[in-house]
Amino acid sequence: MPNAVVVGTQWGDEGKGKVVDLLTARSDMVVRYQGGNNAGHTLVVEGRRTICHLIPSGILHPEKKCLIGNGVVVDPEVLLEEMSTLREGGVPVGPDNLGLSEKAHIILSYHRAMDAAREAAKGAARIGTTGRGIGPAYEDKAGRTGIRAVDLLEPGTLEEKIRSNLEEKNFLLKEFLGAASLEFQPIFDRCVAVGETLKPYITDVSLEIEKAERAGRNVLFEGAQGTHLDIDHGTYPFVTSSNPIAGGASAGAGVGPNHLHHVNGIVKAYTTRVGAGPFTTELTDPVGDYIQERGAEFGATTGRRRRCGWLDLVMVRDSTRLNGLDSLSITKMDVLTGLDSLKICVGYELDGAAVESRPCSLERLARCKPVYEELPGWKEEISSARSLEDLPQATRGYLDRIEEVTGVPIAVISIGPRRDETIVVKDIFA
Ligand code: GDP
Ligand code: IMO
Ligand code: MG
């Protein structure tokens, strides 16, 4: 069976968790390849809601192996908490079904402190980060001062690295950002303790994938965030600090790009964004409120109200190219029920001329006007539909238009948060 990558095509929270949980039934291994606990991936199975921040969304299938790749930045406190919450809910979690890359970078308290202090210093220009220390941890990785999972097992190396990092962080925190400095000993002691606990899980993820593939198993790669939060291709600087795009799976899991056989892009039926940054199709009217309320659009990590707007297919078309999308999963179609008519953005106009893709310059983007097509809405509740034929004609018309504009076939339609509230149109593993 082929490997597949699941990637967000918008600004995150498209429903990747639900789709990964669904596709895990047909996969042997699930690998998260980037991001950290800025992610919140929600699974609703048998009436229970589980939110995965670091652990792959395949974890509810205990016989499948879940791996956290080298591209992920890991806050060990969050990982341990997530493991124990899952166990309390009756989900077995142990080295048999979970592994952490020895090369994954570790988020420490000074990263969280730097994230908070930087955002505070930016004032109105803040990015609206999740405050989880993600940016500072990736900065250290690129700056070659990061602490990796493997270091947690070597107290000598760990001590040297934390001491030298803390000297610089404390200078910045205190002298430049006006925040409190941090003490070495509690950080070091805690790292040694979590290292002891995590030791059985720390592994060579790239090698594990290779062994699984050699045994005929297939792998599902789980992205976090979304294409337009990508550090290179997103609405920079209002982005995260990693590469959520499908290509990120190669670097972030340790596999050649030819192992990424199929890329499924998750498209929420409308657009949302948490945090600051441009949003061309944003709705700040009662329709936006209707979508926000019906879609329960609150961040799964920070609880912040998500900004809502019409479906922006200029963004999704860019995502098609940036990820090499082979198929789409359209989520939250049920949320649009009840609206008289629906708009989809099929182009941008800048200074009276059509633009081909989202401008890179935020100044130019701010001047872009969305070009909308209006489609009929539907009034029927659609969550009980289990095949395309069960959907109202207008719902099918909306889906058809997405396929036409993007040129990518739809494989999955999600019509509710539950695992079974799904219509599978095409088998992505065929
Ligand atoms: P992710 O970060 O991409 O995994 O998405 P989140 O979990 O942050 O946000 C998606 C939210 O929508 C979660 O609360 C899901 O339970 C919910 N959800 C997913 N698919 C559907 C759907 O088709 N309909 C509805 N109503 N909710 C959905
Ligand atoms: P999932 O995986 C939505 C946003 C933050 C902020 C920006 C930078 O659940 O889709 P960061 O903490 O990463 O430095 O914040 O990115 N952001 C997300 N928005 N879903 C996410 O993850 C996000 N992860 C980060 O709100 O605007
Ligand atoms: Mg989320």
Short mmCIF file of C-alpha atoms and ligand atoms in Angstrom, two decimals:
data_model
loop_
_atom_site.label_atom_id
_atom_site.label_comp_id
_atom_site.label_asym_id
_atom_site.label_seq_id
_atom_site.Cartn_x
_atom_site.Cartn_y
_atom_site.Cartn_z
CA MET A 1 0.00 0.00 0.00
CA PRO A 2 1.27 3.47 -0.77
CA ASN A 3 2.38 6.04 1.79
CA ALA A 4 0.35 9.24 2.10
CA VAL A 5 0.85 12.73 3.47
CA VAL A 6 -1.99 14.69 5.08
CA VAL A 7 -1.46 18.43 4.86
CA GLY A 8 -3.48 21.54 5.74
CA THR A 9 -4.16 23.79 2.76
CA GLN A 10 -5.22 26.93 4.66
CA TRP A 11 -4.14 28.47 7.98
CA GLY A 12 -4.44 25.34 10.10
CA ASP A 13 -7.37 23.72 11.93
CA GLU A 14 -8.78 22.28 8.72
CA GLY A 15 -9.59 18.97 10.43
CA LYS A 16 -6.29 17.16 9.84
CA GLY A 17 -6.67 15.20 13.09
CA LYS A 18 -10.02 13.75 12.07
CA VAL A 19 -8.77 12.75 8.62
CA VAL A 20 -5.52 11.25 9.96
CA ASP A 21 -7.52 9.19 12.48
CA LEU A 22 -9.73 8.01 9.63
CA LEU A 23 -6.86 7.12 7.30
CA THR A 24 -4.91 5.37 10.07
CA ALA A 25 -7.32 2.45 9.67
CA ARG A 26 -5.61 1.83 6.30
CA SER A 27 -2.03 2.60 7.43
CA ASP A 28 0.51 0.78 9.57
CA MET A 29 2.49 3.74 10.91
CA VAL A 30 1.73 7.43 11.50
CA VAL A 31 4.52 10.03 11.63
CA ARG A 32 4.19 13.70 12.68
CA TYR A 33 6.85 15.64 10.78
CA GLN A 34 6.90 19.27 11.99
CA GLY A 35 5.46 21.84 14.38
CA GLY A 36 5.04 21.29 18.08
CA ASN A 37 2.32 21.75 20.65
CA ASN A 38 1.13 24.83 18.83
CA ALA A 39 -0.95 22.19 17.03
CA GLY A 40 -4.26 20.94 18.34
CA HIS A 41 -5.69 18.02 16.37
CA THR A 42 -9.15 16.93 17.46
CA LEU A 43 -10.51 13.38 17.21
CA VAL A 44 -14.08 12.44 18.13
CA VAL A 45 -14.50 8.71 18.46
CA GLU A 46 -17.27 6.86 20.32
CA GLY A 47 -18.48 10.03 21.97
CA ARG A 48 -15.09 10.93 23.37
CA ARG A 49 -13.09 13.99 22.27
CA THR A 50 -9.30 13.69 22.22
CA ILE A 51 -6.97 16.55 21.34
CA CYS A 52 -3.49 15.61 20.15
CA HIS A 53 -0.86 18.32 20.38
CA LEU A 54 2.29 16.27 19.83
CA ILE A 55 1.30 12.63 19.62
CA PRO A 56 0.21 11.62 16.10
CA SER A 57 -3.54 11.45 15.52
CA GLY A 58 -3.28 7.72 14.82
CA ILE A 59 -2.86 6.98 18.54
CA LEU A 60 -6.46 5.78 19.00
CA HIS A 61 -5.55 2.74 16.88
CA PRO A 62 -3.38 0.96 19.49
CA GLU A 63 -2.00 -1.62 17.06
CA LYS A 64 -0.47 1.09 14.85
CA LYS A 65 2.93 2.67 15.50
CA CYS A 66 2.98 6.43 16.01
CA LEU A 67 6.24 8.32 15.64
CA ILE A 68 7.24 11.93 16.36
CA GLY A 69 9.74 12.91 13.69
CA ASN A 70 12.95 14.93 13.88
CA GLY A 71 11.16 17.96 12.38
CA VAL A 72 8.93 18.34 15.44
CA VAL A 73 9.89 20.56 18.39
CA VAL A 74 8.90 18.75 21.55
CA ASP A 75 7.95 20.19 24.91
CA PRO A 76 8.57 17.12 27.06
CA GLU A 77 6.15 18.28 29.77
CA VAL A 78 3.34 18.45 27.21
CA LEU A 79 4.30 15.08 25.76
CA LEU A 80 4.23 13.41 29.18
CA GLU A 81 0.91 15.05 30.03
CA GLU A 82 -0.59 13.97 26.74
CA MET A 83 0.59 10.40 27.31
CA SER A 84 -1.03 10.28 30.74
CA THR A 85 -4.30 11.90 29.57
CA LEU A 86 -4.57 9.26 26.84
CA ARG A 87 -3.88 6.46 29.34
CA GLU A 88 -6.52 7.84 31.73
CA GLY A 89 -8.96 7.63 28.81
CA GLY A 90 -8.11 3.95 28.36
CA VAL A 91 -5.77 4.39 25.37
CA PRO A 92 -2.61 2.32 25.77
CA VAL A 93 0.56 4.38 25.23
CA GLY A 94 3.98 2.75 25.48
CA PRO A 95 7.19 2.25 23.53
CA ASP A 96 5.39 -0.38 21.43
CA ASN A 97 3.07 2.16 19.84
CA LEU A 98 4.90 5.47 20.31
CA GLY A 99 8.40 6.68 19.46
CA LEU A 100 10.20 10.01 19.56
CA SER A 101 13.04 10.91 17.22
CA GLU A 102 16.40 11.25 18.92
CA LYS A 103 16.97 14.23 16.63
CA ALA A 104 13.80 16.13 17.62
CA HIS A 105 14.55 19.47 19.29
CA ILE A 106 13.35 20.10 22.81
CA ILE A 107 11.34 23.12 23.97
CA LEU A 108 12.45 24.37 27.38
CA SER A 109 11.10 27.04 29.71
CA TYR A 110 13.42 29.66 28.23
CA HIS A 111 11.83 29.17 24.81
CA ARG A 112 8.37 29.78 26.24
CA ALA A 113 9.69 32.82 28.12
CA MET A 114 11.30 34.24 24.98
CA ASP A 115 8.11 33.65 22.95
CA ALA A 116 6.01 35.54 25.52
CA ALA A 117 8.52 38.36 25.96
CA ARG A 118 9.00 38.86 22.22
CA GLU A 119 5.25 38.99 21.58
CA ALA A 120 4.78 41.45 24.45
CA ALA A 121 7.57 43.65 23.09
CA LYS A 122 5.99 43.69 19.62
CA GLY A 123 2.76 45.17 20.99
CA ALA A 124 0.26 45.81 18.20
CA ALA A 125 2.65 44.23 15.66
CA ARG A 126 2.56 40.85 17.43
CA ILE A 127 2.09 37.66 15.42
CA GLY A 128 -0.39 36.20 17.87
CA THR A 129 1.69 33.07 18.45
CA THR A 130 0.38 30.24 20.58
CA GLY A 131 3.00 31.19 23.20
CA ARG A 132 4.35 27.64 23.31
CA GLY A 133 7.98 28.55 22.55
CA ILE A 134 7.82 27.21 19.00
CA GLY A 135 9.65 30.06 17.22
CA PRO A 136 12.49 30.31 19.75
CA ALA A 137 13.02 26.52 19.70
CA TYR A 138 13.33 26.50 15.89
CA GLU A 139 15.65 29.55 16.14
CA ASP A 140 17.99 27.54 18.36
CA LYS A 141 17.80 24.60 15.97
CA ALA A 142 18.81 26.79 13.03
CA GLY A 143 21.36 28.58 15.24
CA ARG A 144 22.90 25.21 16.14
CA THR A 145 22.47 25.68 19.87
CA GLY A 146 19.35 23.52 20.23
CA ILE A 147 18.94 20.65 22.65
CA ARG A 148 17.84 17.41 21.05
CA ALA A 149 16.02 14.43 22.55
CA VAL A 150 19.28 12.46 22.45
CA ASP A 151 20.92 15.09 24.70
CA LEU A 152 18.37 14.36 27.45
CA LEU A 153 20.12 11.01 27.85
CA GLU A 154 23.61 12.51 28.27
CA PRO A 155 23.72 14.70 31.40
CA GLY A 156 27.25 15.99 30.65
CA THR A 157 26.32 17.32 27.21
CA LEU A 158 23.01 18.58 28.56
CA GLU A 159 24.61 20.58 31.37
CA GLU A 160 27.09 22.25 29.06
CA LYS A 161 24.41 23.19 26.52
CA ILE A 162 21.84 24.47 28.99
CA ARG A 163 24.46 26.57 30.85
CA SER A 164 25.69 28.25 27.71
CA ASN A 165 22.19 28.78 26.26
CA LEU A 166 20.85 30.17 29.49
CA GLU A 167 23.64 32.73 29.73
CA GLU A 168 22.54 34.22 26.41
CA LYS A 169 18.78 33.81 26.99
CA ASN A 170 18.96 35.44 30.41
CA PHE A 171 20.87 38.39 28.97
CA LEU A 172 18.19 38.84 26.30
CA LEU A 173 15.27 38.23 28.65
CA LYS A 174 16.52 40.63 31.33
CA GLU A 175 18.48 43.30 29.51
CA PHE A 176 16.70 43.46 26.18
CA LEU A 177 13.13 42.26 26.76
CA GLY A 178 12.68 43.38 30.38
CA ALA A 179 11.49 39.94 31.50
CA ALA A 180 12.53 37.75 34.42
CA SER A 181 15.65 35.60 34.07
CA LEU A 182 15.63 31.85 34.69
CA GLU A 183 17.68 29.56 36.94
CA PHE A 184 19.86 26.76 35.62
CA GLN A 185 19.34 24.04 38.24
CA PRO A 186 15.57 23.42 38.01
CA ILE A 187 15.76 23.32 34.20
CA PHE A 188 18.65 20.88 34.22
CA ASP A 189 17.18 18.62 36.91
CA ARG A 190 13.85 18.41 35.11
CA CYS A 191 15.53 17.59 31.78
CA VAL A 192 17.44 14.72 33.38
CA ALA A 193 14.23 13.40 34.96
CA VAL A 194 12.16 13.57 31.75
CA GLY A 195 15.07 12.02 29.87
CA GLU A 196 14.85 8.99 32.19
CA THR A 197 11.12 8.67 31.56
CA LEU A 198 11.32 9.18 27.80
CA LYS A 199 14.39 6.98 27.27
CA PRO A 200 12.44 3.89 26.08
CA TYR A 201 10.65 6.01 23.47
CA ILE A 202 13.68 7.77 21.98
CA THR A 203 14.54 6.16 18.67
CA ASP A 204 15.86 6.59 15.13
CA VAL A 205 12.60 7.43 13.33
CA SER A 206 14.09 7.40 9.84
CA LEU A 207 15.43 3.90 10.40
CA GLU A 208 12.14 2.70 11.91
CA ILE A 209 10.31 3.89 8.82
CA GLU A 210 12.77 2.13 6.57
CA LYS A 211 12.34 -1.14 8.48
CA ALA A 212 8.56 -0.87 8.37
CA GLU A 213 8.60 -0.21 4.63
CA ARG A 214 10.91 -3.16 4.08
CA ALA A 215 8.40 -5.33 5.91
CA GLY A 216 5.74 -4.18 3.43
CA ARG A 217 4.07 -1.65 5.74
CA ASN A 218 2.78 1.77 4.69
CA VAL A 219 3.22 5.11 6.40
CA LEU A 220 0.92 8.08 6.90
CA PHE A 221 2.69 11.40 7.40
CA GLU A 222 0.77 13.94 9.48
CA GLY A 223 1.38 17.63 8.98
CA ALA A 224 0.56 20.29 11.53
CA GLN A 225 -0.58 23.87 10.86
CA GLY A 226 -1.25 24.63 7.19
CA THR A 227 0.35 25.66 3.92
CA HIS A 228 -0.25 29.38 4.46
CA LEU A 229 1.43 29.22 7.89
CA ASP A 230 4.55 27.73 6.24
CA ILE A 231 7.71 29.68 7.10
CA ASP A 232 8.68 29.90 3.41
CA HIS A 233 5.36 29.94 1.57
CA GLY A 234 2.91 31.40 4.08
CA THR A 235 1.86 34.98 4.85
CA TYR A 236 5.29 35.79 6.33
CA PRO A 237 5.91 36.99 9.03
CA PHE A 238 2.44 35.89 10.20
CA VAL A 239 3.43 32.23 9.98
CA THR A 240 4.82 29.46 12.14
CA SER A 241 8.51 28.54 12.17
CA SER A 242 8.50 25.26 10.25
CA ASN A 243 7.49 23.79 6.86
CA PRO A 244 4.00 22.23 7.07
CA ILE A 245 3.96 21.68 3.28
CA ALA A 246 4.15 18.09 2.07
CA GLY A 247 7.85 18.42 1.19
CA GLY A 248 8.46 19.04 4.90
CA ALA A 249 7.60 15.39 5.50
CA SER A 250 10.75 14.30 3.73
CA ALA A 251 13.07 16.42 5.88
CA GLY A 252 11.00 16.14 9.05
CA ALA A 253 10.68 12.37 9.10
CA GLY A 254 13.88 11.34 7.35
CA VAL A 255 12.58 9.76 4.15
CA GLY A 256 13.35 10.44 0.50
CA PRO A 257 10.73 12.50 -1.36
CA ASN A 258 9.97 9.48 -3.55
CA HIS A 259 8.48 7.81 -0.45
CA LEU A 260 5.66 10.36 -0.36
CA HIS A 261 3.36 8.60 -2.78
CA HIS A 262 0.09 10.46 -2.32
CA VAL A 263 -0.62 13.92 -0.90
CA ASN A 264 -4.08 14.63 0.50
CA GLY A 265 -4.86 18.28 1.16
CA ILE A 266 -7.41 19.12 3.84
CA VAL A 267 -9.71 21.98 2.89
CA LYS A 268 -12.18 23.38 5.39
CA ALA A 269 -15.39 24.34 3.51
CA TYR A 270 -14.74 27.95 4.54
CA THR A 271 -11.60 29.72 5.81
CA THR A 272 -10.43 30.35 9.37
CA ARG A 273 -7.37 31.86 10.96
CA VAL A 274 -6.19 32.18 14.58
CA GLY A 275 -3.77 34.96 15.41
CA ALA A 276 -2.85 38.05 13.44
CA GLY A 277 -2.14 38.46 9.72
CA PRO A 278 -3.88 39.15 6.42
CA PHE A 279 -7.17 37.43 5.62
CA THR A 280 -8.60 38.44 2.24
CA THR A 281 -12.02 36.74 2.55
CA GLU A 282 -12.58 37.49 6.26
CA LEU A 283 -16.20 38.09 7.29
CA THR A 284 -16.79 40.52 10.15
CA ASP A 285 -20.57 40.41 9.80
CA PRO A 286 -23.42 38.16 11.04
CA VAL A 287 -22.54 35.53 8.40
CA GLY A 288 -19.03 35.29 9.86
CA ASP A 289 -20.56 34.97 13.36
CA TYR A 290 -22.94 32.26 12.10
CA ILE A 291 -20.03 30.20 10.73
CA GLN A 292 -17.93 30.80 13.85
CA GLU A 293 -20.75 29.64 16.14
CA ARG A 294 -22.00 26.70 14.05
CA GLY A 295 -18.45 25.55 13.43
CA ALA A 296 -17.49 26.03 17.13
CA GLU A 297 -14.45 27.85 15.81
CA PHE A 298 -12.32 28.17 18.92
CA GLY A 299 -8.64 27.17 18.92
CA ALA A 300 -8.01 23.60 20.11
CA THR A 301 -4.76 24.75 21.73
CA THR A 302 -5.33 28.27 23.03
CA GLY A 303 -9.14 28.49 23.06
CA ARG A 304 -8.95 31.72 21.04
CA ARG A 305 -11.92 32.60 18.83
CA ARG A 306 -11.00 31.81 15.23
CA ARG A 307 -11.54 34.47 12.58
CA CYS A 308 -13.86 33.17 9.84
CA GLY A 309 -14.44 33.95 6.17
CA TRP A 310 -15.55 32.55 2.83
CA LEU A 311 -13.63 29.73 1.16
CA ASP A 312 -10.59 31.23 -0.56
CA LEU A 313 -9.70 29.03 -3.52
CA VAL A 314 -6.80 31.28 -4.53
CA MET A 315 -5.09 30.01 -1.37
CA VAL A 316 -6.13 26.41 -2.05
CA ARG A 317 -4.90 26.61 -5.64
CA ASP A 318 -1.53 27.84 -4.35
CA SER A 319 -1.59 24.91 -1.91
CA THR A 320 -2.26 22.54 -4.78
CA ARG A 321 0.99 23.60 -6.42
CA LEU A 322 3.06 23.96 -3.23
CA ASN A 323 2.16 20.48 -1.99
CA GLY A 324 1.58 18.60 -5.24
CA LEU A 325 -1.91 17.64 -4.05
CA ASP A 326 -3.28 14.38 -5.42
CA SER A 327 -6.65 14.54 -3.65
CA LEU A 328 -8.67 16.71 -1.30
CA SER A 329 -10.58 16.11 1.91
CA ILE A 330 -13.31 18.71 2.34
CA THR A 331 -14.27 19.18 5.98
CA LYS A 332 -17.01 20.92 7.96
CA MET A 333 -19.48 20.98 5.08
CA ASP A 334 -22.29 20.64 7.66
CA VAL A 335 -21.37 24.02 9.14
CA LEU A 336 -22.54 25.81 5.98
CA THR A 337 -26.09 24.41 6.28
CA GLY A 338 -28.70 27.13 6.69
CA LEU A 339 -27.12 29.94 4.68
CA ASP A 340 -29.21 31.25 1.76
CA SER A 341 -26.25 31.55 -0.55
CA LEU A 342 -22.54 30.89 -0.35
CA LYS A 343 -19.58 32.71 -1.79
CA ILE A 344 -16.31 31.21 -2.91
CA CYS A 345 -13.32 33.33 -3.83
CA VAL A 346 -11.99 32.23 -7.22
CA GLY A 347 -9.53 35.05 -7.88
CA TYR A 348 -7.96 38.25 -6.54
CA GLU A 349 -8.00 41.60 -8.24
CA LEU A 350 -5.15 44.03 -7.69
CA ASP A 351 -5.33 47.55 -9.09
CA GLY A 352 -8.04 46.39 -11.49
CA ALA A 353 -6.08 43.42 -12.85
CA ALA A 354 -6.39 39.72 -12.05
CA VAL A 355 -3.51 38.15 -10.07
CA GLU A 356 -2.51 34.55 -10.57
CA SER A 357 -1.56 33.60 -7.01
CA ARG A 358 -1.47 35.21 -3.56
CA PRO A 359 1.05 38.09 -3.69
CA CYS A 360 4.10 37.62 -1.49
CA SER A 361 4.21 41.32 -0.52
CA LEU A 362 1.83 41.98 2.37
CA GLU A 363 1.38 45.51 1.09
CA ARG A 364 0.15 44.20 -2.27
CA LEU A 365 -1.91 41.48 -0.61
CA ALA A 366 -3.68 44.06 1.56
CA ARG A 367 -4.82 45.80 -1.62
CA CYS A 368 -6.18 42.60 -3.20
CA LYS A 369 -9.94 42.38 -3.60
CA PRO A 370 -11.54 38.93 -3.60
CA VAL A 371 -13.44 37.95 -6.74
CA TYR A 372 -16.45 35.94 -5.61
CA GLU A 373 -18.74 33.47 -7.25
CA GLU A 374 -22.10 33.04 -5.55
CA LEU A 375 -23.59 29.58 -5.22
CA PRO A 376 -26.94 28.48 -3.80
CA GLY A 377 -26.98 27.34 -0.16
CA TRP A 378 -28.95 24.44 1.35
CA LYS A 379 -31.13 24.13 4.45
CA GLU A 380 -30.99 20.39 5.11
CA GLU A 381 -28.84 18.99 7.92
CA ILE A 382 -26.33 16.74 6.15
CA SER A 383 -24.42 15.00 8.96
CA SER A 384 -26.26 11.72 8.47
CA ALA A 385 -25.31 11.49 4.77
CA ARG A 386 -23.07 8.49 4.01
CA SER A 387 -22.83 8.77 0.24
CA LEU A 388 -22.73 11.55 -2.33
CA GLU A 389 -26.30 10.70 -3.33
CA ASP A 390 -27.48 11.54 0.20
CA LEU A 391 -26.34 15.15 -0.19
CA PRO A 392 -28.63 17.96 -1.44
CA GLN A 393 -27.96 19.12 -4.98
CA ALA A 394 -26.66 22.49 -3.81
CA THR A 395 -24.12 20.79 -1.50
CA ARG A 396 -22.90 18.70 -4.40
CA GLY A 397 -22.75 21.80 -6.58
CA TYR A 398 -20.47 23.48 -4.01
CA LEU A 399 -18.18 20.42 -3.91
CA ASP A 400 -18.11 20.17 -7.71
CA ARG A 401 -17.05 23.79 -7.97
CA ILE A 402 -14.14 23.19 -5.57
CA GLU A 403 -12.95 20.32 -7.75
CA GLU A 404 -13.29 22.39 -10.93
CA VAL A 405 -11.42 25.43 -9.63
CA THR A 406 -8.60 23.48 -7.98
CA GLY A 407 -8.39 20.71 -10.56
CA VAL A 408 -7.93 18.18 -7.74
CA PRO A 409 -10.35 15.30 -7.10
CA ILE A 410 -12.15 15.06 -3.77
CA ALA A 411 -11.46 11.83 -1.86
CA VAL A 412 -13.14 12.50 1.50
CA ILE A 413 -16.07 14.68 2.59
CA SER A 414 -16.48 15.36 6.29
CA ILE A 415 -19.94 16.31 7.52
CA GLY A 416 -19.47 16.26 11.29
CA PRO A 417 -16.69 15.92 13.87
CA ARG A 418 -17.24 12.19 14.50
CA ARG A 419 -15.19 9.52 12.80
CA ASP A 420 -18.30 8.05 11.14
CA GLU A 421 -19.62 11.41 9.92
CA THR A 422 -17.68 10.97 6.73
CA ILE A 423 -18.24 10.17 3.07
CA VAL A 424 -15.34 8.42 1.38
CA VAL A 425 -15.56 9.15 -2.34
CA LYS A 426 -12.20 7.78 -3.47
CA ASP A 427 -9.72 5.40 -1.91
CA ILE A 428 -6.46 7.32 -1.65
CA PHE A 429 -4.59 4.05 -1.06
CA ALA A 430 -5.83 2.45 -4.28
P1 GDP B 1 -6.70 20.28 12.93
O1 GDP B 1 -5.80 21.13 13.72
O2 GDP B 1 -6.55 20.49 11.46
O3 GDP B 1 -6.64 18.83 13.30
O4 GDP B 1 -8.20 20.77 13.27
P2 GDP B 1 -8.77 21.13 14.74
O5 GDP B 1 -8.98 19.87 15.50
O6 GDP B 1 -7.95 22.19 15.39
O7 GDP B 1 -10.12 21.84 14.35
C1 GDP B 1 -11.11 21.19 13.64
C2 GDP B 1 -12.39 21.16 14.50
O8 GDP B 1 -13.50 20.83 13.72
C3 GDP B 1 -12.36 20.12 15.61
O9 GDP B 1 -13.12 20.59 16.70
C4 GDP B 1 -13.03 18.91 14.97
O10 GDP B 1 -13.63 18.05 15.90
C5 GDP B 1 -14.07 19.60 14.12
N1 GDP B 1 -14.43 18.92 12.88
C6 GDP B 1 -13.66 18.21 12.02
N2 GDP B 1 -14.35 17.86 10.92
C7 GDP B 1 -15.59 18.37 11.10
C8 GDP B 1 -16.77 18.37 10.30
O11 GDP B 1 -16.82 17.85 9.19
N3 GDP B 1 -17.85 19.03 10.80
C9 GDP B 1 -17.85 19.64 12.02
N4 GDP B 1 -18.96 20.25 12.43
N5 GDP B 1 -16.76 19.65 12.80
C10 GDP B 1 -15.64 19.03 12.33
P1 IMO B 2 -2.96 23.00 13.84
O1 IMO B 2 -1.91 21.92 13.61
C1 IMO B 2 -3.95 27.23 13.60
C2 IMO B 2 -0.66 30.06 14.30
C3 IMO B 2 -0.72 30.91 15.55
C4 IMO B 2 -0.02 32.16 15.05
C5 IMO B 2 1.08 31.58 14.15
C6 IMO B 2 2.43 31.45 14.82
O2 IMO B 2 -3.88 22.70 14.96
O3 IMO B 2 -3.64 23.31 12.55
P2 IMO B 2 3.40 29.77 16.64
O4 IMO B 2 2.95 29.47 18.04
O5 IMO B 2 3.39 28.59 15.73
O6 IMO B 2 4.70 30.50 16.59
O7 IMO B 2 2.30 30.81 16.06
O8 IMO B 2 0.63 30.31 13.75
N1 IMO B 2 -0.77 28.60 14.53
C7 IMO B 2 -1.86 27.87 14.26
N2 IMO B 2 -3.08 28.24 13.81
N3 IMO B 2 -3.68 25.93 13.81
C8 IMO B 2 -2.46 25.54 14.23
O9 IMO B 2 -2.09 24.26 14.32
C9 IMO B 2 -1.49 26.53 14.52
N4 IMO B 2 -0.22 26.51 14.96
C10 IMO B 2 0.21 27.77 14.95
O10 IMO B 2 -2.05 31.16 15.95
O11 IMO B 2 -0.88 32.90 14.24
MG MG B 3 -5.90 22.57 15.25
#
